[in-house]
XYZ file of C-alpha atoms in Angstrom:
520
model
C -0.614 8.953 -6.970
C 0.211 12.240 -5.208
C -2.611 11.796 -2.711
C -1.440 8.244 -2.050
C 2.088 9.575 -1.594
C 0.973 12.079 1.017
C -0.958 9.354 2.824
C 2.030 7.020 2.969
C 4.388 9.813 4.017
C 2.105 10.471 6.967
C 1.696 6.802 7.736
C 5.221 5.412 7.640
C 7.663 7.930 6.216
C 8.833 8.307 2.654
C 11.492 5.895 1.452
C 12.044 4.514 -2.038
C 14.480 1.704 -2.732
C 15.370 1.272 -6.384
C 15.150 -2.492 -6.733
C 16.633 -4.561 -9.510
C 19.465 -2.122 -10.297
C 22.062 -3.361 -7.799
C 22.009 -6.303 -5.410
C 23.486 -3.966 -2.775
C 20.136 -2.186 -2.593
C 18.433 -5.353 -1.384
C 21.244 -5.959 1.103
C 20.978 -2.441 2.512
C 17.212 -2.789 2.747
C 17.679 -5.955 4.772
C 20.042 -4.126 7.129
C 17.487 -1.372 7.621
C 14.775 -3.912 8.408
C 17.072 -5.642 10.896
C 17.704 -2.358 12.687
C 14.205 -1.007 12.988
C 10.877 -2.552 13.875
C 7.879 -0.645 12.481
C 4.659 -1.069 14.438
C 1.595 0.356 12.705
C -1.307 1.075 15.057
C -4.257 2.636 13.216
C -3.295 6.134 12.133
C 0.032 6.308 13.973
C 3.343 4.618 13.381
C 5.872 3.984 16.116
C 9.487 3.072 15.530
C 11.315 0.889 18.016
C 15.032 0.195 17.892
C 15.815 -3.504 18.244
C 17.770 -4.122 21.425
C 18.880 -7.175 23.305
C 16.303 -8.455 25.799
C 16.957 -7.160 29.294
C 13.814 -8.344 31.128
C 13.717 -11.508 33.121
C 11.668 -14.434 31.791
C 9.568 -14.202 34.917
C 8.375 -10.739 33.900
C 7.189 -12.092 30.541
C 5.290 -14.815 32.370
C 3.454 -12.350 34.624
C 2.687 -10.114 31.627
C 1.166 -13.050 29.746
C -0.968 -14.058 32.736
C -2.133 -10.471 33.177
C -3.280 -10.274 29.537
C -5.302 -13.450 29.972
C -6.969 -12.139 33.134
C -7.828 -8.843 31.447
C -9.145 -10.005 28.063
C -10.555 -13.504 28.616
C -13.599 -12.302 30.583
C -14.353 -9.811 27.805
C -14.365 -12.510 25.146
C -16.512 -14.810 27.252
C -19.072 -12.110 27.949
C -19.351 -11.170 24.264
C -19.801 -14.749 23.132
C -22.316 -15.470 25.850
C -24.429 -12.561 24.581
C -24.393 -13.931 21.031
C -22.540 -10.833 19.800
C -19.424 -12.493 18.445
C -20.158 -11.360 14.876
C -21.088 -7.781 15.650
C -18.054 -5.758 14.691
C -15.744 -8.188 16.455
C -12.429 -8.416 14.635
C -9.403 -10.141 16.077
C -6.357 -7.903 15.661
C -3.841 -10.344 17.106
C -3.034 -10.764 20.768
C -4.192 -7.848 22.861
C -5.434 -5.747 19.924
C -9.083 -4.690 19.973
C -10.531 -2.108 17.573
C -13.207 0.422 18.305
C -16.735 -0.987 18.147
C -15.556 -4.465 19.141
C -19.004 -4.849 20.701
C -22.270 -3.079 19.918
C -25.235 -2.925 22.274
C -28.590 -4.146 20.986
C -30.551 -1.360 19.313
C -27.573 0.927 18.830
C -24.939 2.170 16.361
C -21.184 2.371 16.754
C -18.947 4.049 14.164
C -15.188 3.627 13.924
C -13.777 6.703 12.189
C -10.190 6.235 13.371
C -8.808 5.140 10.001
C -7.529 7.656 7.461
C -8.761 5.329 4.698
C -12.376 4.507 5.565
C -15.193 4.852 8.092
C -17.089 1.774 9.194
C -20.295 1.632 11.263
C -22.003 -1.266 13.036
C -25.726 -1.590 13.745
C -27.137 -4.320 15.990
C -30.748 -5.269 16.608
C -33.864 -4.663 14.536
C -32.200 -3.047 11.499
C -34.267 -1.934 8.494
C -33.401 -0.307 5.168
C -35.194 2.625 3.576
C -33.758 3.363 0.143
C -36.199 6.223 -0.562
C -34.570 8.314 2.149
C -31.084 6.757 1.760
C -31.396 5.627 5.358
C -30.898 2.580 7.526
C -32.741 2.462 10.848
C -32.161 0.435 13.993
C -34.961 0.357 16.559
C -34.067 0.720 20.217
C -35.795 -1.477 22.828
C -36.085 1.610 25.049
C -39.450 3.356 25.264
C -38.504 6.530 27.127
C -39.749 9.730 25.526
C -36.437 11.427 26.187
C -34.425 8.725 24.427
C -31.207 10.223 23.091
C -31.427 9.176 19.439
C -28.244 8.626 17.434
C -27.850 9.901 13.868
C -24.681 9.045 11.919
C -23.741 9.833 8.328
C -21.339 7.619 6.377
C -20.084 7.146 2.834
C -19.177 3.449 2.493
C -16.107 3.749 0.280
C -12.426 3.196 1.069
C -10.826 6.440 -0.127
C -11.896 8.674 2.737
C -8.882 11.007 2.402
C -9.701 11.870 -1.242
C -12.315 14.587 -0.901
C -12.969 14.913 -4.648
C -13.619 11.166 -4.939
C -15.774 10.955 -1.824
C -17.920 13.806 -3.147
C -19.155 11.381 -5.814
C -20.127 8.646 -3.324
C -23.707 8.338 -2.052
C -24.119 9.132 1.642
C -26.248 7.073 4.021
C -28.088 8.211 7.155
C -27.873 5.715 10.016
C -30.513 6.429 12.654
C -31.567 4.954 15.994
C -35.345 5.146 16.414
C -37.556 4.546 19.417
C -39.404 1.282 19.847
C -42.885 1.521 18.355
C -41.913 3.716 15.422
C -41.042 0.627 13.361
C -44.708 0.294 12.371
C -44.139 3.065 9.824
C -41.383 1.015 8.179
C -42.684 -2.595 8.177
C -40.416 -5.451 7.085
C -40.991 -6.715 3.562
C -37.973 -9.029 3.325
C -36.699 -10.644 6.516
C -33.073 -11.842 6.575
C -31.583 -14.107 9.231
C -27.959 -13.155 8.502
C -26.044 -9.844 8.710
C -25.614 -7.392 5.853
C -22.565 -5.480 4.648
C -23.296 -2.217 2.842
C -20.671 -0.779 0.472
C -20.359 1.321 -2.670
C -19.148 0.196 -6.086
C -18.789 3.805 -7.233
C -15.660 5.946 -7.185
C -12.902 4.530 -9.353
C -14.872 1.468 -10.366
C -13.860 0.618 -13.935
C -10.141 0.506 -13.123
C -8.977 -3.027 -12.257
C -6.521 -1.793 -9.606
C -9.218 0.125 -7.745
C -11.769 -2.652 -8.179
C -9.478 -5.011 -6.265
C -7.768 -2.560 -3.920
C -10.744 -0.380 -2.953
C -13.482 -3.004 -3.259
C -12.872 -6.733 -3.469
C -9.985 -7.101 -1.009
C -11.644 -4.824 1.615
C -14.876 -6.770 1.087
C -13.003 -9.988 1.861
C -11.367 -8.394 4.921
C -14.737 -7.229 6.249
C -16.780 -10.340 5.471
C -14.523 -13.406 5.769
C -15.262 -13.957 9.488
C -18.950 -14.437 8.594
C -18.199 -17.580 6.507
C -20.443 -16.538 3.580
C -23.435 -16.018 5.908
C -23.877 -12.421 4.835
C -25.896 -10.375 2.353
C -24.095 -7.702 0.335
C -26.028 -4.451 -0.141
C -24.517 -2.307 -2.886
C -24.768 1.397 -3.494
C -24.281 2.521 -7.097
C -24.835 -1.038 -8.273
C -23.520 -1.929 -11.750
C -24.709 -4.986 -13.692
C -21.398 -5.196 -15.573
C -19.525 -5.233 -12.266
C -21.532 -8.226 -11.083
C -20.995 -9.956 -14.439
C -17.248 -9.384 -14.114
C -16.851 -10.236 -10.422
C -19.863 -12.417 -9.697
C -17.654 -15.519 -9.394
C -15.723 -13.878 -6.556
C -18.835 -12.496 -4.854
C -20.382 -15.982 -4.817
C -17.341 -17.211 -2.837
C -17.856 -14.525 -0.205
C -21.642 -14.772 0.205
C -24.279 -17.473 -0.185
C -26.965 -14.906 -0.996
C -27.746 -12.702 -4.014
C -26.663 -9.078 -3.581
C -29.134 -6.239 -3.184
C -29.190 -3.087 -5.302
C -29.903 -0.545 -2.551
C -31.150 2.226 -4.841
C -33.484 0.165 -7.054
C -34.790 -2.323 -4.517
C -37.346 -0.166 -2.679
C -38.482 -2.941 -0.348
C -37.705 -2.715 3.357
C -35.046 -5.326 4.132
C -34.638 -6.308 7.762
C -31.412 -7.662 9.271
C -30.211 -8.652 12.738
C -26.898 -6.828 12.150
C -25.529 -4.452 9.524
C -21.983 -3.303 8.785
C -21.820 -0.107 6.730
C -18.460 0.450 5.054
C -15.384 -1.705 4.538
C -12.087 -2.131 6.340
C -8.921 -1.709 4.293
C -5.344 -2.382 5.394
C -2.932 -1.272 2.672
C -2.319 -1.421 -1.069
C -3.479 -4.776 -2.498
C -2.685 -6.603 0.714
C -4.053 -7.969 3.971
C -2.447 -7.626 7.396
C -2.715 -11.071 9.075
C -2.346 -9.523 12.548
C -5.643 -7.704 11.982
C -7.568 -10.751 10.745
C -9.393 -13.539 12.515
C -7.365 -16.696 11.966
C -4.394 -14.625 10.703
C -5.796 -14.639 7.168
C -3.466 -13.098 4.593
C -3.400 -12.075 0.941
C -2.637 -15.712 0.128
C -6.037 -16.652 1.549
C -7.625 -14.101 -0.765
C -5.670 -15.676 -3.621
C -7.229 -19.027 -2.635
C -10.662 -17.404 -2.954
C -9.766 -16.401 -6.517
C -8.666 -19.978 -7.154
C -12.010 -21.381 -6.028
C -13.887 -18.677 -7.929
C -12.270 -19.218 -11.335
C -11.317 -22.884 -11.569
C -14.842 -24.244 -12.239
C -14.998 -22.022 -15.332
C -11.399 -22.901 -16.300
C -12.110 -26.626 -16.030
C -15.073 -26.140 -18.333
C -12.855 -24.397 -20.877
C -10.294 -27.212 -20.673
C -12.913 -29.920 -21.235
C -14.320 -28.014 -24.208
C -10.862 -27.647 -25.786
C -10.063 -31.323 -25.248
C -13.321 -32.335 -26.910
C -12.617 -30.086 -29.895
C -9.068 -31.467 -30.147
C -10.310 -35.063 -30.227
C -12.695 -34.247 -33.061
C -10.023 -32.541 -35.155
C -7.079 -34.931 -34.484
C -6.254 -38.252 -36.229
C -6.248 -41.474 -34.160
C -3.661 -41.474 -31.378
C -1.926 -44.634 -32.677
C -1.021 -43.059 -36.034
C 0.204 -39.857 -34.354
C 2.407 -41.854 -31.955
C 3.836 -43.870 -34.856
C 4.813 -40.710 -36.730
C 6.457 -39.196 -33.631
C 8.527 -42.318 -32.926
C 9.662 -42.582 -36.525
C 10.636 -38.934 -36.902
C 12.215 -38.049 -33.528
C 15.642 -39.072 -32.229
C 16.250 -39.904 -28.566
C 17.675 -36.419 -27.953
C 14.671 -34.794 -29.584
C 12.291 -36.821 -27.436
C 14.188 -35.832 -24.276
C 14.111 -32.168 -25.306
C 10.394 -32.357 -26.062
C 9.672 -33.781 -22.616
C 11.393 -30.851 -20.861
C 8.762 -28.164 -20.328
C 9.979 -24.677 -21.073
C 9.158 -22.113 -18.355
C 6.128 -20.041 -19.283
C 6.523 -16.274 -19.510
C 3.607 -13.880 -20.002
C 4.031 -10.305 -21.209
C 1.168 -7.990 -20.242
C 1.011 -5.761 -23.295
C -0.159 -2.145 -23.246
C -1.595 -0.026 -26.048
C -1.012 3.714 -26.063
C 1.065 5.148 -23.226
C 3.747 3.139 -21.389
C 3.888 0.593 -24.180
C 7.062 -1.396 -24.869
C 7.888 -0.252 -28.387
C 10.386 -3.071 -29.037
C 8.159 -5.776 -27.573
C 8.720 -8.090 -30.553
C 12.445 -8.094 -29.799
C 11.702 -8.799 -26.124
C 9.683 -11.847 -27.166
C 12.547 -13.131 -29.316
C 15.068 -12.596 -26.518
C 12.918 -14.427 -23.959
C 12.443 -17.352 -26.346
C 16.191 -17.453 -26.999
C 16.852 -17.703 -23.247
C 14.462 -20.648 -23.019
C 11.005 -19.316 -22.208
C 7.708 -20.277 -23.782
C 6.324 -16.765 -24.357
C 2.722 -15.579 -24.500
C 1.617 -11.962 -25.027
C -1.553 -11.055 -23.134
C -3.578 -7.930 -23.902
C -6.278 -7.629 -21.214
C -8.956 -4.955 -21.459
C -12.200 -4.149 -19.656
C -14.098 -6.773 -21.652
C -11.621 -9.623 -21.034
C -13.048 -12.553 -19.098
C -11.085 -12.722 -15.858
C -11.231 -16.526 -15.687
C -9.293 -16.706 -18.964
C -6.687 -14.217 -17.723
C -6.449 -16.125 -14.455
C -5.929 -19.392 -16.319
C -2.967 -18.001 -18.288
C -1.232 -16.271 -15.375
C -1.896 -18.962 -12.778
C -0.156 -21.524 -14.973
C 2.799 -19.242 -15.779
C 6.230 -18.959 -14.214
C 7.015 -15.316 -15.034
C 4.919 -12.200 -15.642
C 6.364 -9.035 -17.220
C 4.624 -5.705 -17.558
C 5.081 -1.938 -17.477
C 3.808 -0.147 -14.372
C 0.067 0.479 -14.579
C -3.292 -0.825 -13.404
C -2.888 -4.109 -15.316
C -0.073 -5.047 -12.904
C -2.892 -5.821 -10.446
C -3.036 -9.182 -12.216
C 0.009 -10.283 -10.233
C -2.688 -11.439 -7.776
C -3.432 -14.224 -10.266
C 0.116 -15.631 -10.109
C 1.013 -18.529 -7.841
C 3.356 -17.839 -4.920
C 7.038 -18.526 -5.740
C 6.638 -17.387 -9.339
C 8.352 -14.278 -10.761
C 6.948 -10.809 -11.361
C 9.122 -8.364 -13.354
C 7.791 -4.804 -13.335
C 9.227 -2.335 -15.838
C 9.323 1.032 -14.059
C 9.174 4.111 -16.331
C 10.663 7.453 -15.310
C 8.745 9.229 -12.562
C 6.890 6.135 -11.327
C 9.407 4.626 -8.862
C 7.408 5.289 -5.702
C 4.082 4.169 -7.117
C 5.532 1.027 -8.706
C 7.067 -0.094 -5.410
C 4.109 0.896 -3.211
C 1.235 -0.417 -5.318
C 2.761 -3.550 -6.841
C 6.319 -4.275 -5.685
C 5.743 -4.533 -1.954
C 2.298 -6.210 -2.254
C 3.628 -8.854 -4.683
C 6.338 -9.842 -2.213
C 3.681 -10.242 0.482
C 1.880 -12.671 -1.826
C 5.106 -14.670 -2.017
C 6.241 -13.722 -5.527
C 9.859 -13.227 -6.520
C 9.670 -9.542 -7.421
C 12.178 -7.909 -9.796
C 11.878 -4.180 -10.413
C 13.493 -2.850 -13.591
C 13.983 0.930 -13.415
C 14.527 2.207 -16.944
C 17.272 4.680 -17.752
C 16.413 8.028 -19.388
C 17.643 6.752 -22.749
C 15.047 3.926 -22.597
C 12.202 6.434 -22.309
C 10.472 8.162 -25.205
C 10.889 11.356 -23.149
C 14.601 11.220 -23.940
C 13.945 12.582 -27.419
C 11.615 15.313 -26.162
C 13.699 16.937 -23.416
C 17.297 18.055 -22.966
C 19.596 15.876 -20.897
C 19.656 18.377 -18.031
C 15.893 18.854 -17.950
C 14.294 17.917 -14.574
C 11.853 15.640 -16.427
C 14.800 13.316 -17.110
C 17.227 14.280 -14.358
C 14.904 14.814 -11.361
C 11.416 13.265 -11.797
C 10.738 13.688 -8.059
C 10.735 17.462 -8.433
C 8.296 17.205 -11.339
C 5.968 14.912 -9.373
C 6.053 17.403 -6.495
C 4.316 19.964 -8.728
C 1.101 17.945 -8.627
C -0.772 14.979 -9.999
C -1.610 16.735 -13.271
C 2.108 16.943 -14.139
C 2.763 13.310 -13.209
C -0.177 12.119 -15.270
C 0.521 14.254 -18.324
C 4.278 13.648 -18.517
C 5.064 10.249 -17.013
C 1.821 8.280 -17.266
C 0.168 9.520 -20.445
C 3.199 10.807 -22.353
C 5.821 8.083 -22.032
C 6.646 4.841 -23.827
C 9.530 2.446 -23.225
C 12.180 1.000 -25.543
C 14.015 -1.583 -23.443
C 17.797 -1.859 -23.463
C 17.622 -5.597 -24.117
C 21.267 -6.198 -23.226
C 20.589 -4.695 -19.821
C 17.150 -6.286 -19.443
C 18.550 -9.719 -20.366
C 20.058 -9.981 -16.879
C 16.577 -9.878 -15.352
C 15.298 -12.524 -17.751
C 18.234 -14.829 -17.010
C 17.727 -14.294 -13.286
C 14.042 -15.194 -13.643
C 14.854 -18.249 -15.758
C 17.485 -19.534 -13.320
C 15.136 -18.982 -10.377
C 12.342 -20.911 -12.101
C 14.578 -23.835 -13.039
C 16.155 -24.007 -9.560
C 12.697 -24.040 -7.996
C 11.769 -27.027 -10.149
C 14.931 -28.876 -9.155
C-alpha cells in the first residue's frame, strides 16, 4: 500500500475524499473536477486550468488539417509495410508511444513507464529457454553489425524492487544472419507471441487481475485472439482458475517457457505487458477506445457457457424432485390471496455480502443480514476463497443488485457486477486511501454506483485496544507514514468491524431506492 501511495503521489498528487459520509463531499469533488483538467502523459502529469476559449474557429481548423498532414503518411507507411501489429497502439488522436514501429530484425524497448517495461521484437524471432533468451536474427550480414542486447523482467510492478527481484529475467538479443543455424526452429508459429510472468503476487485475486489479466487484455486485444501467450513461472492452478478468460484472449494453447525446451519461432514477439492504472483501462490509450467495460464483456463471454451448464443441471434436478406442475399450481391458487400473489411477483433486489474470516471481518454480520432483509433485500452471504470456482462467484454477483464488503482483495470481485448496480465498500480505519484508489475509483469507471462507508473509531475493534487520543484512532495517516509493516500489522491484520447499523442503514436505504428507481 505504501509503495502504491508513493507512486500515486508522484503521478497525480495525493488527495483523499471521504465518500459516503456527507453529500457535500461529492459536491465539492465535482467542483474540483470542473475547475481542473488533469492530463496524464506517461510518467508526468500536467494540470491545466479550464478557461473560456479564446482562439478563433479558423485556428482549430488549421490545427486539425496540420495533424492530418503530419500523421496520416506515417500510418499509411506502417500499414503498407505490414507492420500494423508490431507495437502499434493507438493512444487517441495525436498520441503515439515509443516503439510504435519496429524495423525488421530489431528490438525496441519502451521503458518510459514507472509501472512496467515492454519490448518489441520483429522478424525471425526464436526462443531459447535453456539460456532464458529470445533471439531475433538481423537480415544484415556485416561483420561489424552493432548487436543489441536488452534485459527485461516481464511483470507490471517495476517500481517494487523487492517484488521484481523474484521475477525471472529474459535476455533479448539481436543476432547476425547465419547464426540461426545453431538455434533451428522446432515449432513454427504464424502469429505473434506475448511473453509475461505469472509470478510476483500471483495467488492474490487483486494482483491476479490488476497485475496480470487486465494488462494482458490491454496488450493483446488489438491482435483479436491471434496471439500465443508465453508464460514465465507457469502455474497449472492459475490456468485452471483463469483458463476460461485466457481462451477468450487467445485461440492457441499457452506455452510454459521454462519447461518447454523446444525452439519456438514467431514473426513478432512482445515481452512484457502494458498497464494503465488500478483495475482499469484508459480508453484514450486503446485501439477502438476499449474500456474496462469491454474487459467486463470478456468475463461475460468467458463464464456464461459454464453458468448456463450449471443452470441446466439445476433445472433437470428440480424437475426430478418436484411434483407435477398442475398440482403445484392448484395448491398455490388455493392458498394465496390476490395481494399475496402480487407480492410474490415483485422480485426483491438481490444483495450479496462478501464475508471475510479473520481480520477485517464484520462481527455483527448476522444483524446486517436481518437489517437488509427488513429493508427489502433478498440477501446472500458469499465466502470466496482461493479454491472457489470463479464462474459460480460470477453467476451470483452478475445477477445481483448490490454488493457489500470490507476493504480487501476480495473487493476485486466488483468487476463481476453489471454496470449501474451498487457497490458498498466498508472502509476500516487506516485504509481510506487504498479503498478509494484500488476499488472506489475503478468501480465508478466500470459504471457502478459506488458508496464508501468510512467507519468511526467506535466501530473498530481497535477502539477497545487503544486510548481515545492514540494516533492509531485519531490520526491513522501518521501511523501509515511509519511504513507498510505498521499499516499491515495494525489496520489490515489487527482490525475487525462492528457496524453501527443505525448509521449504516442510510447506505442500505440509499442502495435500495437507487435499485428500485433504476427498475422503474
